[in-house]
Amino acid sequence: MTELDSRPVAIIGAGPSGLAAARNLDRQGVPWVGFDLADDVGGLWNIDSPRSTVYDSAHLISSARTTEFAEFPMPADTPDYPDHRRLLAYFRDFAEHFGLRDRFRFGTEVVRAEPLGAARDSGWRLTVRNVGDDDNTASSDQVEVGEFSALVIANGTLSEPNIPRFDGEFSGELIHTSRYKYPQELAGKRVLVVGGGNSGCDIAVDAVHHAASVDISVRRGYHFVPKYIFGKPADTLNTGTPLPAPIKQFIDSRVLKAFTGDPTRFGFPEPDHKIYESHPVVNSLVLQHVGHGDITVRPDIERFDGNTVHFRAGRAGPGRTGAGGAGVGSSGEYDLVMLATGYVLNYPFIDREYLDWSEGAAAPDLYLNIFPSARDDLAVLGMVEASGIGWQGRYEQADLVARYLSARRQGTAAGRDVVVVVDSSRRGPRPDLTGGYKYLGLDRMAYYVNKSAYRGAVTDLVARMDAAGRGRAQGEGRGA
């Protein structure tokens, strides 16, 4: 980026991270233009958005007060775990309050992002197209090209479904949770949910009230966390100084057993990891329904054969004998298989080389999950997952990026000092973002961090940037 560059920054995405980027660029006086495929802000929480993967029964799995933007709290009457409608209203209020909406171009898809030159700060050329209201298609004469001083990618991590391959063919409905919206879609059907994460358990509970039968197939064990402990949201109980990982795991695992019991008693496999080494399942209702016999736990899928699903040998849960009368752990007959198999990162509009994204890797290799090594005018926001990090964690990412981009375009000695702090950190040793936890080596954990360690690293870098800028200003003042 050249000094005193007047070109705006481009933001891709108008969800929580995109809104945080817009707000913080405004705070730093940096002009920006935003792009989003939907017709309004909200990201995945806008259920009518073309790429939203939220379903009608979706609620926060972290509590409102640990999730909200600190600068803009949710309304006082917000329930502990609001649904997607309240969250969409919250993001619309955020955009309205800070005057952000008018600078987003909605119904617009970014199809290509290319650097304007080989220099690290040459800026970006974006090719976008206006998407039709009726069918989300675009004609060639609607394509536009624009140039921007920097690019902030904030289009989310939960839009591109991960579709595993199975042996055989299934003759019923085979869909991913990304296509699921309303529980009425399950009415009267023999349903198999594949995957025991948060979405899988939510949808299995949905299915109990509508489907003819419900099974859930799991490959690995999970730690189940209730939403309330001692009458309070579970994630509000440890909000002070974080405990060392081994102590917290020791204490919390025993508290959870007291509240939810042993998941293996319900037919789930024994977890192959300690609590917090993979994302926990914040849903104890699924255990209740398994205990009632409403849901049967099945092992991993071996193969499909028409409407029959054959399962691998393994542990399976108590309750009825399975759909179609098949013995538990052998096979079952189903009308619908729902793949709750997660998502893969997808930034299709930009070449992977600019993101330090090597072939076969599940995620780009970015400093603080934000900055690539070869560009100074590119940042990714929201590519971070952690238990309890909330939107404030994304806001702090955006604050860091906005300060950095502002410093780069100032053309002042103080701005250059701030840039040096960030660039030297980016090229130095990576901070430990695990907080002492040994995370599972799964693709979905590729950008997982510890909330306290991550937020501490980001806010520490911001503090050092502030100190560098103040130090230069004070030095110049004494020199005058």
XYZ file of C-alpha atoms in Angstrom:
480
model
C 0.000 0.000 0.000
C 1.387 3.357 -0.957
C 1.501 6.212 1.517
C -1.651 8.305 1.741
C -3.483 5.741 -0.396
C -7.043 6.944 -0.944
C -8.451 3.674 -2.272
C -10.923 1.978 0.091
C -10.445 -1.389 1.746
C -12.641 -4.217 0.446
C -14.490 -6.387 2.963
C -15.943 -9.696 1.814
C -18.823 -10.746 4.065
C -21.427 -8.964 6.194
C -21.675 -11.442 9.052
C -20.232 -10.888 12.538
C -16.623 -10.695 11.339
C -17.434 -8.465 8.377
C -19.410 -6.105 10.594
C -16.558 -6.037 13.091
C -14.153 -5.176 10.266
C -16.385 -2.374 9.023
C -16.886 -0.898 12.481
C -13.183 -0.937 13.329
C -12.098 0.508 9.992
C -14.541 3.320 10.681
C -13.001 3.819 14.115
C -9.606 4.235 12.456
C -10.922 6.531 9.728
C -10.172 4.051 6.929
C -12.653 4.032 4.007
C -14.111 0.676 3.016
C -16.617 -1.044 0.759
C -18.299 -4.325 1.711
C -19.704 -7.134 -0.443
C -22.170 -9.853 0.464
C -24.243 -12.310 -1.519
C -27.272 -11.888 0.776
C -29.758 -9.033 0.812
C -28.764 -7.787 4.269
C -26.271 -8.211 7.096
C -26.147 -11.241 9.376
C -24.088 -13.865 7.581
C -25.159 -17.406 8.362
C -27.613 -16.097 10.994
C -29.726 -14.721 8.150
C -31.611 -17.932 7.399
C -32.792 -16.540 4.044
C -29.268 -15.831 2.839
C -28.263 -17.957 -0.184
C -25.295 -19.413 1.702
C -26.762 -19.569 5.188
C -26.444 -22.987 6.793
C -28.502 -22.158 9.881
C -31.676 -24.158 10.585
C -34.912 -22.996 12.184
C -34.238 -24.470 15.628
C -30.695 -23.065 15.824
C -29.717 -21.176 18.975
C -26.389 -19.978 20.297
C -24.427 -22.693 22.049
C -22.542 -20.031 24.012
C -24.493 -17.630 26.199
C -25.454 -14.173 25.007
C -23.292 -12.281 27.499
C -20.133 -14.200 26.629
C -20.825 -13.935 22.880
C -21.949 -10.337 22.254
C -19.809 -7.434 21.103
C -18.666 -5.607 24.242
C -19.191 -2.250 22.520
C -22.791 -3.107 21.657
C -24.419 -5.424 24.217
C -27.506 -7.397 23.314
C -30.804 -6.002 24.656
C -31.436 -6.543 28.357
C -34.351 -8.904 27.675
C -32.267 -11.234 25.494
C -32.559 -14.847 26.701
C -29.425 -16.691 27.726
C -29.298 -18.623 24.443
C -31.061 -16.587 21.737
C -32.264 -18.095 18.465
C -31.237 -17.055 14.958
C -34.094 -14.538 14.644
C -32.934 -12.521 17.641
C -29.350 -12.735 16.464
C -30.236 -11.446 13.004
C -32.112 -8.555 14.617
C -29.035 -7.878 16.774
C -26.716 -7.671 13.766
C -29.154 -5.439 11.913
C -29.302 -3.156 14.948
C -25.490 -3.137 15.122
C -25.223 -2.145 11.462
C -27.891 0.531 11.866
C -26.419 1.961 15.065
C -22.969 2.421 13.562
C -24.157 3.438 10.107
C -22.609 0.489 8.266
C -25.341 -0.924 6.047
C -25.213 1.669 3.262
C -21.586 0.865 2.435
C -22.219 -2.829 1.895
C -23.165 -3.927 -1.580
C -25.711 -6.679 -1.051
C -26.714 -9.229 -3.656
C -23.134 -9.086 -4.878
C -20.763 -12.025 -5.276
C -16.992 -11.660 -5.330
C -15.859 -14.049 -8.048
C -12.164 -13.117 -8.207
C -9.590 -11.294 -6.082
C -6.157 -10.667 -7.591
C -3.233 -8.540 -6.397
C -2.512 -5.516 -8.564
C 1.215 -6.221 -8.576
C 4.057 -8.222 -7.099
C 4.730 -5.699 -4.339
C 3.530 -6.796 -0.899
C 1.188 -3.799 -0.693
C 0.127 -3.187 -4.291
C -3.585 -3.490 -3.523
C -6.266 -5.757 -4.949
C -8.476 -5.986 -8.009
C -11.892 -7.493 -7.295
C -14.226 -8.867 -9.926
C -17.800 -8.924 -8.651
C -21.174 -9.623 -10.142
C -24.651 -8.548 -9.146
C -26.804 -11.546 -8.382
C -30.396 -11.714 -9.577
C -33.107 -11.609 -6.925
C -35.058 -14.558 -8.275
C -32.544 -17.297 -8.949
C -29.242 -16.044 -7.566
C -27.700 -16.082 -11.009
C -25.862 -13.312 -12.805
C -25.424 -12.395 -16.431
C -22.066 -11.441 -17.890
C -23.069 -7.796 -18.382
C -23.458 -7.455 -14.598
C -19.766 -8.103 -13.922
C -17.760 -5.204 -12.480
C -14.114 -4.690 -11.572
C -12.784 -2.424 -8.839
C -9.442 -1.645 -7.216
C -8.848 -1.515 -3.471
C -5.966 -0.687 -1.176
C -6.382 -3.864 0.882
C -8.581 -6.915 1.159
C -10.255 -8.251 4.315
C -11.764 -11.716 3.889
C -14.586 -12.272 6.378
C -16.987 -14.603 4.592
C -17.147 -17.187 7.394
C -16.120 -20.787 7.874
C -19.462 -22.627 7.905
C -20.782 -22.502 4.356
C -18.962 -25.193 2.354
C -20.202 -28.648 3.429
C -17.825 -31.508 4.071
C -19.285 -34.476 2.172
C -17.615 -37.792 3.037
C -17.564 -40.711 0.629
C -19.345 -43.951 1.448
C -19.221 -47.373 -0.089
C -22.377 -48.385 -1.925
C -25.350 -46.247 -2.882
C -28.237 -44.976 -0.793
C -31.612 -44.906 -2.574
C -33.344 -42.562 -0.153
C -32.627 -38.882 0.542
C -28.996 -38.120 1.311
C -28.490 -34.502 2.374
C -26.044 -32.412 4.368
C -27.171 -30.295 7.297
C -26.304 -27.226 5.214
C -29.510 -27.909 3.244
C -31.689 -28.574 6.271
C -33.962 -25.752 7.450
C -37.195 -26.897 9.112
C -38.070 -29.994 11.185
C -41.203 -30.572 9.098
C -38.830 -31.851 6.415
C -38.307 -34.905 8.626
C -41.974 -35.721 9.201
C -42.832 -39.401 9.034
C -39.377 -40.448 7.855
C -36.929 -42.966 9.229
C -33.977 -40.674 9.840
C -30.301 -41.421 10.339
C -28.144 -38.511 11.460
C -24.462 -39.045 10.678
C -22.182 -37.181 13.069
C -22.496 -36.368 16.755
C -21.366 -32.752 16.861
C -23.540 -29.819 17.873
C -25.539 -29.660 14.625
C -26.011 -33.419 14.506
C -27.339 -33.543 18.049
C -29.603 -30.519 17.485
C -31.159 -32.084 14.403
C -31.542 -35.485 16.056
C -33.517 -33.765 18.811
C -35.589 -31.952 16.149
C -36.296 -35.266 14.461
C -37.610 -36.871 17.651
C -40.734 -34.705 17.441
C -41.440 -35.273 13.737
C -39.719 -38.367 12.322
C -40.956 -41.947 12.391
C -37.650 -43.029 13.942
C -34.299 -41.443 14.720
C -30.826 -42.980 14.839
C -27.497 -41.203 15.153
C -24.268 -42.690 13.794
C -21.014 -41.655 15.481
C -17.379 -42.585 14.893
C -15.857 -41.114 18.035
C -16.772 -40.137 21.551
C -17.729 -36.653 22.723
C -17.829 -34.644 25.911
C -21.360 -33.345 26.502
C -21.790 -29.995 28.234
C -25.192 -28.889 29.532
C -26.222 -25.313 28.848
C -26.886 -24.749 32.544
C -24.833 -25.702 35.583
C -25.983 -24.677 39.050
C -28.775 -22.737 37.362
C -26.448 -20.488 35.343
C -25.176 -20.644 31.746
C -22.275 -23.067 31.852
C -19.833 -20.712 30.124
C -20.353 -17.959 32.720
C -18.974 -19.931 35.658
C -15.258 -19.584 34.859
C -14.875 -16.003 33.658
C -11.934 -14.919 35.803
C -8.277 -15.781 35.462
C -8.065 -18.996 33.415
C -6.979 -22.093 35.265
C -4.034 -24.129 33.959
C -5.263 -26.646 31.410
C -4.696 -29.820 33.517
C -6.493 -28.344 36.537
C -9.447 -27.081 34.511
C -9.772 -30.420 32.724
C -9.633 -32.293 36.047
C -12.285 -30.121 37.693
C -14.652 -29.668 34.749
C -14.648 -33.312 33.717
C -15.854 -34.265 37.191
C -18.462 -31.519 37.275
C -19.786 -32.670 33.902
C -20.033 -36.271 34.989
C -22.083 -35.131 37.958
C -24.513 -33.301 35.658
C -24.608 -35.432 32.497
C -23.287 -38.797 33.610
C -21.083 -41.069 31.552
C -21.922 -40.792 27.810
C -20.807 -44.390 27.258
C -23.774 -45.467 29.361
C -25.963 -44.082 26.581
C -24.107 -45.981 23.878
C -21.662 -43.283 22.796
C -18.027 -44.348 22.376
C -15.491 -43.447 25.030
C -13.891 -40.105 24.071
C -10.326 -40.517 22.824
C -9.386 -37.114 24.224
C -9.703 -35.066 27.370
C -12.329 -32.368 27.652
C -11.555 -29.172 25.676
C -9.084 -30.985 23.387
C -11.884 -30.995 20.837
C -14.991 -28.842 20.654
C -17.528 -30.149 23.205
C -21.164 -30.832 22.388
C -23.325 -28.265 24.172
C -26.467 -30.360 24.176
C -27.637 -32.624 26.976
C -31.134 -33.101 25.496
C -29.755 -35.702 23.105
C -28.709 -37.830 26.080
C -32.180 -37.464 27.557
C -33.791 -38.632 24.329
C -31.401 -41.560 24.027
C -32.288 -42.456 27.602
C -35.982 -42.265 26.687
C -35.448 -44.565 23.719
C -36.348 -41.821 21.251
C -32.894 -41.925 19.623
C -30.653 -44.926 19.079
C -26.884 -44.517 18.902
C -25.259 -46.397 16.039
C -21.607 -47.062 15.156
C -19.856 -45.684 12.073
C -21.296 -46.467 8.637
C -19.752 -49.347 6.726
C -21.743 -49.118 3.486
C -25.042 -48.252 1.831
C -27.264 -50.762 0.067
C -30.454 -49.167 -1.225
C -32.405 -48.023 1.817
C -30.301 -50.224 4.063
C -27.361 -48.800 5.968
C -24.813 -51.272 7.295
C -22.790 -50.260 10.348
C -19.339 -51.266 11.483
C -18.977 -53.402 14.546
C -18.961 -51.153 17.569
C -20.755 -49.901 20.593
C -24.380 -48.834 20.158
C -26.882 -47.327 22.492
C -29.801 -48.592 24.540
C -33.406 -48.247 23.491
C -35.387 -49.694 20.612
C -33.837 -52.204 18.257
C -33.302 -49.711 15.457
C -35.139 -48.553 12.371
C -36.947 -51.332 10.549
C -36.397 -53.764 13.409
C -32.720 -54.334 12.634
C -30.457 -55.315 15.474
C -28.516 -52.490 17.056
C -25.047 -52.145 15.553
C -25.783 -54.217 12.421
C -28.011 -52.470 9.884
C -31.090 -50.332 9.584
C -33.621 -49.129 7.039
C -33.877 -45.393 6.450
C -35.690 -42.898 4.271
C -33.319 -40.002 4.940
C -29.636 -39.828 5.858
C -28.634 -36.438 7.248
C -24.899 -35.731 7.045
C -23.886 -33.661 10.072
C -20.286 -33.950 8.935
C -19.176 -30.353 9.285
C -17.665 -27.861 6.894
C -14.432 -27.135 5.075
C -12.823 -23.741 4.652
C -13.546 -22.216 1.282
C -12.195 -18.991 -0.200
C -12.844 -19.799 -3.868
C -12.247 -16.283 -5.169
C -8.538 -16.097 -4.268
C -5.535 -18.251 -5.153
C -4.329 -20.299 -2.207
C -0.746 -19.139 -2.582
C -1.679 -15.710 -1.239
C -3.032 -17.338 1.935
C -0.086 -19.653 2.609
C -2.471 -22.524 2.045
C -0.495 -25.592 1.042
C -1.939 -28.485 -0.922
C -3.737 -30.948 1.321
C -3.778 -28.652 4.357
C -7.134 -28.120 6.041
C -6.497 -24.424 6.656
C -4.183 -21.582 5.642
C -1.062 -21.063 7.751
C -1.664 -17.500 8.945
C -0.053 -15.512 11.744
C -2.654 -15.282 14.518
C -5.007 -16.953 12.009
C -5.137 -13.519 10.329
C -2.034 -12.509 8.357
C -0.356 -14.356 5.449
C 3.405 -14.066 5.081
C 3.690 -12.641 1.555
C 1.135 -9.804 1.576
C 0.788 -6.719 3.772
C -2.569 -5.748 2.270
C -4.488 -8.937 3.020
C -6.118 -10.236 6.205
C -8.571 -12.982 7.101
C -11.080 -12.465 9.901
C -13.166 -15.145 11.576
C -10.904 -18.081 10.705
C -10.692 -18.933 14.372
C -12.581 -21.426 16.469
C -12.444 -21.700 20.235
C -14.812 -22.637 22.992
C -16.284 -19.372 24.256
C -14.336 -16.918 22.096
C -17.539 -15.173 21.049
C -17.895 -12.303 18.625
C -15.744 -10.132 20.846
C -12.796 -12.329 19.875
C -13.528 -11.537 16.230
C -13.955 -7.863 17.080
C -10.466 -7.829 18.599
C -9.118 -9.411 15.428
C -10.779 -6.631 13.436
C -9.392 -3.965 15.772
C -5.873 -5.274 15.169
C -6.305 -5.374 11.387
C -7.890 -1.911 11.220
C -5.081 -0.361 13.272
C -2.490 -2.028 11.071
C -4.082 -0.929 7.791
C -4.549 2.587 9.168
C -0.903 2.791 10.191
C 0.228 1.606 6.744
C -1.689 4.341 4.947
C -0.822 7.236 7.300
C 2.575 8.048 5.852
C 3.832 9.227 9.272
C 6.757 8.179 11.436
C 4.347 7.022 14.133
C 2.468 4.927 11.604
C 5.702 3.347 10.377
C 6.649 2.461 13.960
C 3.317 0.710 14.424
C 3.792 -1.221 11.175
C 7.264 -2.344 12.292
C 5.788 -3.812 15.499
C 3.274 -5.912 13.559
C 5.619 -6.948 10.743
C 8.394 -7.995 13.115
C 5.877 -10.065 15.079
C 4.560 -11.684 11.904
C 8.067 -12.699 10.873
C 9.115 -13.841 14.327
C 8.279 -16.944 16.376
C 4.638 -17.918 16.495
C 2.921 -17.482 19.874
C 1.473 -20.561 21.552
C -2.278 -20.337 21.037
C -3.159 -23.686 22.615
C -3.289 -22.549 26.232
C -1.636 -25.826 27.187
C -4.312 -28.038 25.610
C -3.355 -30.883 23.269
C -5.912 -30.501 20.516
C -6.879 -33.420 18.331
C -5.179 -33.491 14.946
C -8.443 -33.346 13.001
C -9.112 -31.167 9.960
C -11.874 -29.343 11.804
C -9.385 -28.480 14.573
C -6.872 -26.970 12.134
C -7.675 -23.405 13.194
C -8.782 -24.133 16.755
C -7.226 -22.075 19.546
C -7.617 -21.518 23.259
C -9.826 -18.503 23.918
C -7.660 -16.906 26.613
C -4.350 -17.567 24.886
C -5.624 -16.259 21.563
C -7.308 -13.115 22.826
C -4.272 -12.421 24.987
C -1.938 -12.649 21.986
C -4.112 -10.325 19.888
C -4.667 -7.697 22.571
C -0.984 -7.805 23.560
C 0.022 -7.016 19.975
C -2.487 -4.141 19.882
C -1.052 -2.785 23.137
C 2.467 -2.880 21.682
C 1.232 -1.078 18.567
C -0.320 1.632 20.735
C 2.868 1.983 22.754
C 4.966 2.357 19.591
C 2.669 5.036 18.193
C 2.546 6.958 21.462
C 6.291 6.705 21.924
C 6.968 8.245 18.519
C 4.404 11.001 19.085
C 5.886 11.849 22.496
C 9.400 11.843 21.058
C 8.403 14.199 18.277
C 6.664 16.415 20.834
C 9.818 16.671 22.951
C 11.863 17.355 19.828
C 9.577 20.233 18.934
